[in-house]
Amino acid sequence: METIWQDVRFGVRMLIKHRIATIVCVVALGLGIGANTAIFSLAEAFLLHPVPFENSDRIVALVDSHVASQDSGAGFGPQDLNAVAPATYLDWIKEVHSFDDLAAYAWDEVNLTGDREAQKVQDFKVTANFFPMIGVQPLLGRTFLPEEEEPGRNQEIILSYGLWEQRYASDPNVLKRVIKVDGKSFNIVGVMKKGFDFPMPAEAWIPLALDVKERLRRDNRWLWVLGRLRPGVTFAEGAAEMQAISERQAEIYPDTNKAWRLQPQPLRQFITGTLTRQYTVLLMVAVGFVLLIACADVANVQFARITGRTSEFAVRTALGGSRWRVVRQLLIESIMLSLVGAALGLFLAQWDIQMILAHMPPDVARFVAGWKTIRLDRNAFLFALVIAVFSGVISGIAPSLLGSRASIAETLKEGGRGSSVSRTRHRLRGALVVAEVALALVLLVGAGLMVKGFQGLLNVNESYAPQTLLTFNYSLPEVQYAPAAARLNFSEQIMRRLGSVSGVQAASMVTYVPYADGGGINEREFSIEGRPLTQRGATRTAIVETVAPNYFNTLNIALRDGRLLSDTDGAESPQAAVISESLARRYFSGENPLGRHIKDGKVEAEGKWMTVVGVVNDVRYSWIVKDDVPTIYRSFRQAPPFYTTVVLRTAGDPLKFVSAARAEIAAVDANLPLYNIKPMDKVITESIVGIAYVATMMAVLGAIALVLASVGVFGVMSYSVSERTHEIGIRMSMGAQTGNVLALVLRSGMLLTVLGLAIGLPAAFLLARALSSLLYGVQAADPAAFIGLPLLLFAVAGIACYLPARRAAHLDPLRALRHD
Amino acid sequence: MEPLIQLRNLEKVVEAGPNKFFLLRRINLDIQQGEFVTIMGPSGAGKSTLLSIIGMLDGAWSGDYFFLGEAVHKLNVKKRNELHKANIGFVFQSYHLIDNLTVFENLEVPLSYKNVPHKERVSLVCDALDRFHIVGKKDLFPNQLSGGQQQLVGVARAVILSPKLILADEPTGNLHSAQGEEIMELFKKLNDAGTTIIQVTHSERNASYGHRIIQLKDGWVVSETATAGARATVSHPA
């Protein structure tokens, strides 16, 4: 132990002595370790702590996936996961043995009124066993009772801590209150603990009550089911049993279940989501590359330092030091460098995390599982320590082993040189530079593609000038607006009122604006008259939008064929629909869709057939889905909606019209809360904020990789020039001109760069293929990325080679000849 | 008394492509305990190579080498290193002190490699500083010392573990004559105290401090000559 302390003391002295080299290494390792620690903190939050309660390991999400989406999935990209139908869930409860409890929840939104100003709240309908199953107790009151699952008796609500704090000022007597939820009286029976918002982003919970009709439905998939594995049952066993049950159901109910396959997932995996996991892994790989490049830089610096210390190691060996002691001395120095780098890295990681947290819009953050747990915690410190030691070892091991291998007898002789070790060292240093360039190219291409893809996402929406669009939502309470006429009357009034506000160029409405809900797409089944589905269980799906007729003009969606919806498409007129080009292409290929009849839902569903009157351009709805999504538009006059998004085209800043819009709507219904009030460009940027983060981080990592790789090339070439000074002196004395010396040095440096590029290009292409399935607008064979970025790297490496080459070319031949 | 060193048919060959070059040829040599032997010869004769082999720094040779009766040629690297660590001290022409260690720390180095406990280490270093009259220099770094002082530290470092054998490769080569004489007197004293010394030198004057001169040429031992009190001269064919 004491001898280790001696080595540490000596190491400190050596690091101080070679200050410049130490600073270069510490900065390189600090960047690498800092980036890794920051991404580790994100990964820890997203992958390990995505749910706000303990012991989630035994909870399994029982979700369905459409067979078609599974077959088309390439294994990389978003995964299509769906809820299940109530009858399916109830069958499972009867049949399953591997799970000791199954609970269900459903997304819901309610308006709170009565006691304070109207507020829209994100709630979840949950079964009574939901909270006991996940093992969560309320802070105040109780959870739901089984009898409260009865329709008509489900008039209880549990508040989240945040809602209790914000709306009821943390009133300890809140449990005695009766509040209005969508116009009905509800008792507050509980308040959950601080931070509990599961399923995200719950603000309240109400009992899930299924009526008799609903309990029999197998086609309406809206329940998300969680199961708790019995003690001793593994996930694989539970999943296998559930899949067997699901397959039996598919045989019995082919019309509704044949096209679906159960995809049980551990709760953490389900909550994190495929995309978050894939992007997190992508970033982890990217920061891993940066760390490897930094380690290669440090290894090169260590090689240079060790070369100057060959005689020291020989003396140590001659004095009885074993090879291991010499290696240990060097490794300790290397690990000390890494530890100092880790200290710097922790500061950088803390700064990174602050930047990441500060720039995430709260409206988005509340949907990101694990976001609240992002911090530099004890695990992050431990991680930084572990990768510091790892970096110290991998950057120091080769130089240490080679440094300790030099021929002692040869080295201790006057003017002796260990030439074979020196050649190995040269080869290794060259290999490190090649690896650095290759890794940097992969990162640069990855970053370039991400940035380009992100830019493409922004550009694709420019056609509807989102900067001057104001959007907001409302949900009409079911009790008050049950008659279609009431909803129509409300919609007509607000369209008229909002349209007359000074500065509003057009007032329109649509069910979902593009990029709403973070880019999630709400497709529904539809039918085509006279064309039954040939395969049992197959479906036709499309986004079904209920719009005001001027919606197309407001968003600059061009007409391709037929006509747009008009004000004459009223409640009493024949039902009309406009379809998107992608729908026409997919379902009316080679025929004219105009005049054909389609229906929202199955053929036998209630509702009238709609006549296709026009075809319009496609609108991109999501950054997740790369293909155009078939869309059906119908008029709000023929299907007055409960839920809608109002879209106002304004002259200038849309936010200036918020108060006027509130006043106009309050004049029609004072109790109706408006929410998601945002300019359209904010809707888009919030939807793609995740990808913006990834693109920004990749761009920063790419830039760091470029700098580190060029530092590596510069370091190796500088060292090579100083090693070859004597040789260069001889060449100059024999007539070599400045150009010859320049070429001599540049050639060797650029050869390494070209080798690195040649190795990096195929690896970058593989990465590009993976990215192209992740992001719209990314092509695996992107010429800009595969020509421009290698050229950039080549140019930067060229500058890094040129500087030492110029120094070599300007050497004084006489002094060079005297150089030892 | 058993000889300290016995070399039998010792050869050292290096290969360069298809060619073989003999650095040492059929060396047969006995060195008794307490002897002060000088190896001389022109450049390239194999003097330093022989010293490295005797010092067990070089393991790539053929022949038999016995050190205090122990067959060095049969030992693995680890055991050879142990034998070297326990019995041999080195003094180099270029002193080879470690630049970034103080005099005190340089003297500590061989002790730490022998895992001598801290207290004992300090005590041994203090004794050495005292013995070689360099107490005042203990906190200085090598570049703050003159050449003679550095070599004094080099010798102190070589003897700090009381080795049976000191190997000195041109120990005065970088020193002016007065300093060189001082170092040679030191060697003489150490030898008088029982330490066996083998030195490589070009200097006749330095050679005169020893008992025997071994002349090497082209890897062969060409002669062995006794110095003061010499009784025999043995010649070998070149």
CSV table of N, CA, C and O in Angstrom, one decimal, chain A residues 2-3 6 9-10 13-14 17-18 309 311-312 314-323 325-326 329 408-414, chain B residues 48-49 52 57-58 81 84-85 90 92-94 96 98-102 105-106 108-110 112-113 115 117-118 121 141 157 174:
chain,number,residue,atom,x,y,z
A,2,GLU,N,1.9,1.1,0.8
A,2,GLU,CA,2.8,2.3,1.0
A,2,GLU,C,3.5,2.6,-0.3
A,2,GLU,O,3.7,3.7,-0.7
A,3,THR,N,3.9,1.5,-1.0
A,3,THR,CA,4.6,1.7,-2.3
A,3,THR,C,3.6,2.3,-3.3
A,3,THR,O,4.0,3.0,-4.2
A,6,GLN,N,3.7,5.8,-2.8
A,6,GLN,CA,4.9,6.4,-3.4
A,6,GLN,C,4.7,6.6,-4.9
A,6,GLN,O,5.1,7.7,-5.4
A,9,ARG,N,2.6,9.7,-5.4
A,9,ARG,CA,3.3,10.9,-5.2
A,9,ARG,C,4.2,11.2,-6.4
A,9,ARG,O,4.2,12.3,-6.9
A,10,PHE,N,4.9,10.2,-6.9
A,10,PHE,CA,5.7,10.4,-8.1
A,10,PHE,C,4.9,10.8,-9.3
A,10,PHE,O,5.2,11.7,-10.1
A,13,ARG,N,3.9,14.3,-9.3
A,13,ARG,CA,5.0,15.1,-9.7
A,13,ARG,C,5.2,15.1,-11.2
A,13,ARG,O,5.5,16.1,-11.9
A,14,MET,N,5.0,13.9,-11.8
A,14,MET,CA,5.2,13.8,-13.3
A,14,MET,C,4.1,14.6,-14.0
A,14,MET,O,4.3,15.2,-15.0
A,17,LYS,N,4.9,18.2,-13.8
A,17,LYS,CA,6.0,18.5,-14.7
A,17,LYS,C,5.6,18.7,-16.1
A,17,LYS,O,6.1,19.6,-16.8
A,18,HIS,N,4.8,17.7,-16.6
A,18,HIS,CA,4.4,17.8,-18.0
A,18,HIS,C,3.0,18.5,-18.1
A,18,HIS,O,2.0,17.9,-18.4
A,309,ARG,N,10.9,8.7,-21.2
A,309,ARG,CA,11.3,8.2,-19.8
A,309,ARG,C,11.8,6.7,-19.9
A,309,ARG,O,11.9,6.0,-18.9
A,311,SER,N,14.7,5.6,-20.2
A,311,SER,CA,15.9,5.3,-19.4
A,311,SER,C,15.5,5.2,-17.9
A,311,SER,O,16.1,4.4,-17.2
A,312,GLU,N,14.5,6.0,-17.5
A,312,GLU,CA,14.0,5.9,-16.1
A,312,GLU,C,13.5,4.5,-15.8
A,312,GLU,O,13.8,3.9,-14.8
A,314,ALA,N,14.3,1.7,-17.4
A,314,ALA,CA,15.4,0.8,-17.4
A,314,ALA,C,16.2,0.8,-16.1
A,314,ALA,O,16.5,-0.2,-15.6
A,315,VAL,N,16.4,2.0,-15.6
A,315,VAL,CA,17.1,2.2,-14.3
A,315,VAL,C,16.3,1.5,-13.2
A,315,VAL,O,16.8,0.7,-12.4
A,316,ARG,N,15.0,1.7,-13.2
A,316,ARG,CA,14.1,1.1,-12.2
A,316,ARG,C,14.2,-0.4,-12.2
A,316,ARG,O,14.3,-1.1,-11.2
A,317,THR,N,14.2,-0.9,-13.5
A,317,THR,CA,14.4,-2.4,-13.6
A,317,THR,C,15.7,-2.8,-13.1
A,317,THR,O,15.8,-3.9,-12.4
A,318,ALA,N,16.8,-2.1,-13.5
A,318,ALA,CA,18.1,-2.5,-13.1
A,318,ALA,C,18.3,-2.4,-11.6
A,318,ALA,O,19.1,-3.1,-11.0
A,319,LEU,N,17.5,-1.6,-10.9
A,319,LEU,CA,17.5,-1.5,-9.5
A,319,LEU,C,16.6,-2.5,-8.8
A,319,LEU,O,16.4,-2.4,-7.6
A,320,GLY,N,16.0,-3.4,-9.6
A,320,GLY,CA,15.2,-4.4,-9.0
A,320,GLY,C,13.8,-4.3,-9.2
A,320,GLY,O,13.0,-5.2,-8.7
A,321,GLY,N,13.3,-3.3,-9.8
A,321,GLY,CA,11.9,-3.1,-10.1
A,321,GLY,C,11.4,-4.2,-11.1
A,321,GLY,O,12.0,-4.3,-12.1
A,322,SER,N,10.3,-4.9,-10.8
A,322,SER,CA,9.8,-5.8,-11.7
A,322,SER,C,9.1,-5.1,-12.8
A,322,SER,O,8.8,-3.9,-12.7
A,323,ARG,N,8.8,-5.8,-13.9
A,323,ARG,CA,8.1,-5.2,-15.0
A,323,ARG,C,6.7,-4.7,-14.5
A,323,ARG,O,6.2,-3.6,-14.9
A,325,ARG,N,5.9,-3.6,-11.6
A,325,ARG,CA,6.0,-2.4,-10.8
A,325,ARG,C,6.1,-1.2,-11.8
A,325,ARG,O,5.6,-0.1,-11.5
A,326,VAL,N,6.8,-1.4,-12.9
A,326,VAL,CA,7.0,-0.3,-13.8
A,326,VAL,C,5.6,0.0,-14.5
A,326,VAL,O,5.1,1.1,-14.6
A,329,GLN,N,3.4,1.7,-12.0
A,329,GLN,CA,3.7,3.1,-11.9
A,329,GLN,C,3.0,3.9,-13.0
A,329,GLN,O,2.4,4.9,-12.8
A,408,ILE,N,16.5,-3.3,-21.5
A,408,ILE,CA,17.2,-2.6,-20.4
A,408,ILE,C,18.7,-2.4,-20.7
A,408,ILE,O,19.2,-1.3,-20.7
A,409,ALA,N,19.3,-3.5,-21.1
A,409,ALA,CA,20.7,-3.4,-21.4
A,409,ALA,C,21.0,-2.4,-22.5
A,409,ALA,O,21.9,-1.6,-22.4
A,410,GLU,N,20.2,-2.4,-23.5
A,410,GLU,CA,20.4,-1.5,-24.7
A,410,GLU,C,20.1,-0.1,-24.3
A,410,GLU,O,20.9,0.8,-24.6
A,411,THR,N,19.1,0.1,-23.5
A,411,THR,CA,18.7,1.5,-23.1
A,411,THR,C,19.8,2.1,-22.2
A,411,THR,O,20.1,3.3,-22.3
A,412,LEU,N,20.4,1.2,-21.3
A,412,LEU,CA,21.3,1.8,-20.3
A,412,LEU,C,22.7,2.1,-20.9
A,412,LEU,O,23.5,2.8,-20.4
A,413,LYS,N,22.9,1.5,-22.1
A,413,LYS,CA,24.2,1.8,-22.8
A,413,LYS,C,24.2,3.2,-23.2
A,413,LYS,O,23.1,3.8,-23.5
A,414,GLU,N,25.3,3.8,-23.3
A,414,GLU,CA,25.4,5.2,-23.8
A,414,GLU,C,24.8,5.3,-25.2
A,414,GLU,O,25.3,4.7,-26.1
B,48,SER,N,30.1,-4.3,-22.4
B,48,SER,CA,28.8,-3.9,-21.7
B,48,SER,C,27.8,-5.1,-21.8
B,48,SER,O,27.0,-5.3,-20.9
B,49,THR,N,27.9,-5.8,-22.9
B,49,THR,CA,27.0,-7.0,-23.1
B,49,THR,C,27.3,-8.0,-22.0
B,49,THR,O,26.4,-8.5,-21.3
B,52,SER,N,26.0,-6.8,-18.7
B,52,SER,CA,24.5,-6.9,-18.6
B,52,SER,C,24.1,-8.4,-18.3
B,52,SER,O,23.2,-8.6,-17.6
B,57,LEU,N,20.5,-8.6,-16.5
B,57,LEU,CA,19.6,-7.7,-17.2
B,57,LEU,C,19.2,-8.3,-18.5
B,57,LEU,O,18.3,-7.9,-19.2
B,58,ASP,N,20.1,-9.2,-19.0
B,58,ASP,CA,19.9,-9.7,-20.3
B,58,ASP,C,19.8,-11.3,-20.2
B,58,ASP,O,20.7,-11.9,-19.5
B,81,ASN,N,15.3,-12.4,-11.5
B,81,ASN,CA,15.2,-11.1,-11.0
B,81,ASN,C,15.4,-11.1,-9.5
B,81,ASN,O,15.9,-10.1,-9.0
B,84,HIS,N,19.0,-11.3,-8.8
B,84,HIS,CA,19.6,-10.0,-9.1
B,84,HIS,C,19.3,-8.9,-8.1
B,84,HIS,O,20.2,-8.2,-7.6
B,85,LYS,N,18.1,-8.9,-7.7
B,85,LYS,CA,17.7,-7.9,-6.7
B,85,LYS,C,18.4,-8.1,-5.3
B,85,LYS,O,18.8,-7.2,-4.7
B,90,PHE,N,24.2,-1.7,-9.3
B,90,PHE,CA,24.7,-1.2,-10.6
B,90,PHE,C,25.2,0.3,-10.4
B,90,PHE,O,24.5,1.1,-9.8
B,92,PHE,N,26.3,3.4,-13.2
B,92,PHE,CA,26.3,3.6,-14.7
B,92,PHE,C,27.2,4.8,-15.0
B,92,PHE,O,27.3,5.7,-14.2
B,93,GLN,N,27.7,4.9,-16.2
B,93,GLN,CA,28.5,6.0,-16.7
B,93,GLN,C,27.6,7.3,-16.6
B,93,GLN,O,28.1,8.3,-16.1
B,94,SER,N,26.4,7.2,-17.0
B,94,SER,CA,25.5,8.4,-17.0
B,94,SER,C,24.7,8.6,-15.7
B,94,SER,O,23.7,9.2,-15.7
B,96,HIS,N,22.4,7.7,-14.3
B,96,HIS,CA,21.0,7.2,-14.4
B,96,HIS,C,20.2,7.4,-13.1
B,96,HIS,O,19.6,6.4,-12.6
B,98,ILE,N,17.0,9.1,-11.3
B,98,ILE,CA,15.7,9.4,-11.8
B,98,ILE,C,15.5,10.9,-11.6
B,98,ILE,O,15.5,11.4,-10.4
B,99,ASP,N,15.4,11.6,-12.7
B,99,ASP,CA,15.3,13.1,-12.6
B,99,ASP,C,14.3,13.7,-11.7
B,99,ASP,O,14.6,14.7,-11.1
B,100,ASN,N,13.2,13.1,-11.6
B,100,ASN,CA,12.1,13.7,-10.8
B,100,ASN,C,12.0,13.2,-9.4
B,100,ASN,O,11.0,13.5,-8.7
B,101,LEU,N,13.1,12.5,-9.0
B,101,LEU,CA,13.1,12.2,-7.6
B,101,LEU,C,14.3,12.9,-6.9
B,101,LEU,O,15.3,13.1,-7.5
B,102,THR,N,14.1,13.2,-5.6
B,102,THR,CA,15.2,13.8,-4.9
B,102,THR,C,16.3,12.8,-4.6
B,102,THR,O,16.1,11.6,-4.8
B,105,GLU,N,14.9,10.2,-2.3
B,105,GLU,CA,14.0,9.3,-3.0
B,105,GLU,C,14.7,8.4,-3.9
B,105,GLU,O,14.3,7.2,-4.1
B,106,ASN,N,15.7,8.9,-4.6
B,106,ASN,CA,16.5,8.0,-5.5
B,106,ASN,C,17.1,6.8,-4.7
B,106,ASN,O,17.2,5.7,-5.2
B,108,GLU,N,15.9,5.6,-2.1
B,108,GLU,CA,14.9,4.7,-1.6
B,108,GLU,C,14.4,3.7,-2.6
B,108,GLU,O,13.8,2.7,-2.3
B,109,VAL,N,14.6,4.0,-3.9
B,109,VAL,CA,14.0,3.2,-5.0
B,109,VAL,C,14.3,1.7,-4.9
B,109,VAL,O,13.4,0.9,-4.8
B,110,PRO,N,15.6,1.3,-4.8
B,110,PRO,CA,15.8,-0.1,-4.7
B,110,PRO,C,15.3,-0.7,-3.5
B,110,PRO,O,14.9,-1.9,-3.5
B,112,SER,N,12.5,0.2,-2.0
B,112,SER,CA,11.0,0.0,-2.2
B,112,SER,C,10.7,-1.2,-3.1
B,112,SER,O,9.8,-1.9,-2.9
B,113,TYR,N,11.6,-1.5,-4.0
B,113,TYR,CA,11.4,-2.7,-4.9
B,113,TYR,C,11.7,-4.0,-4.1
B,113,TYR,O,11.3,-5.0,-4.6
B,115,ASN,N,10.6,-4.2,-1.1
B,115,ASN,CA,9.6,-4.2,-0.1
B,115,ASN,C,10.1,-4.0,1.4
B,115,ASN,O,9.6,-4.6,2.3
B,117,PRO,N,10.4,-2.3,4.8
B,117,PRO,CA,9.4,-1.4,5.5
B,117,PRO,C,9.9,0.0,5.6
B,117,PRO,O,11.1,0.3,5.6
B,118,HIS,N,8.9,0.9,5.7
B,118,HIS,CA,9.2,2.4,5.6
B,118,HIS,C,10.3,2.8,6.6
B,118,HIS,O,11.3,3.5,6.3
B,121,ARG,N,13.6,1.6,5.8
B,121,ARG,CA,14.0,2.3,4.6
B,121,ARG,C,14.7,3.6,4.9
B,121,ARG,O,15.8,4.0,4.4
B,141,PHE,N,17.4,17.7,-6.3
B,141,PHE,CA,17.1,16.8,-7.5
B,141,PHE,C,18.4,16.6,-8.3
B,141,PHE,O,19.3,17.5,-8.2
B,157,ARG,N,23.4,4.5,-4.1
B,157,ARG,CA,22.2,3.7,-4.4
B,157,ARG,C,22.5,2.3,-4.7
B,157,ARG,O,21.8,1.4,-4.3
B,174,ASN,N,32.1,10.1,-17.4
B,174,ASN,CA,31.6,11.4,-17.5
B,174,ASN,C,32.1,12.4,-16.4
B,174,ASN,O,31.5,13.5,-16.2
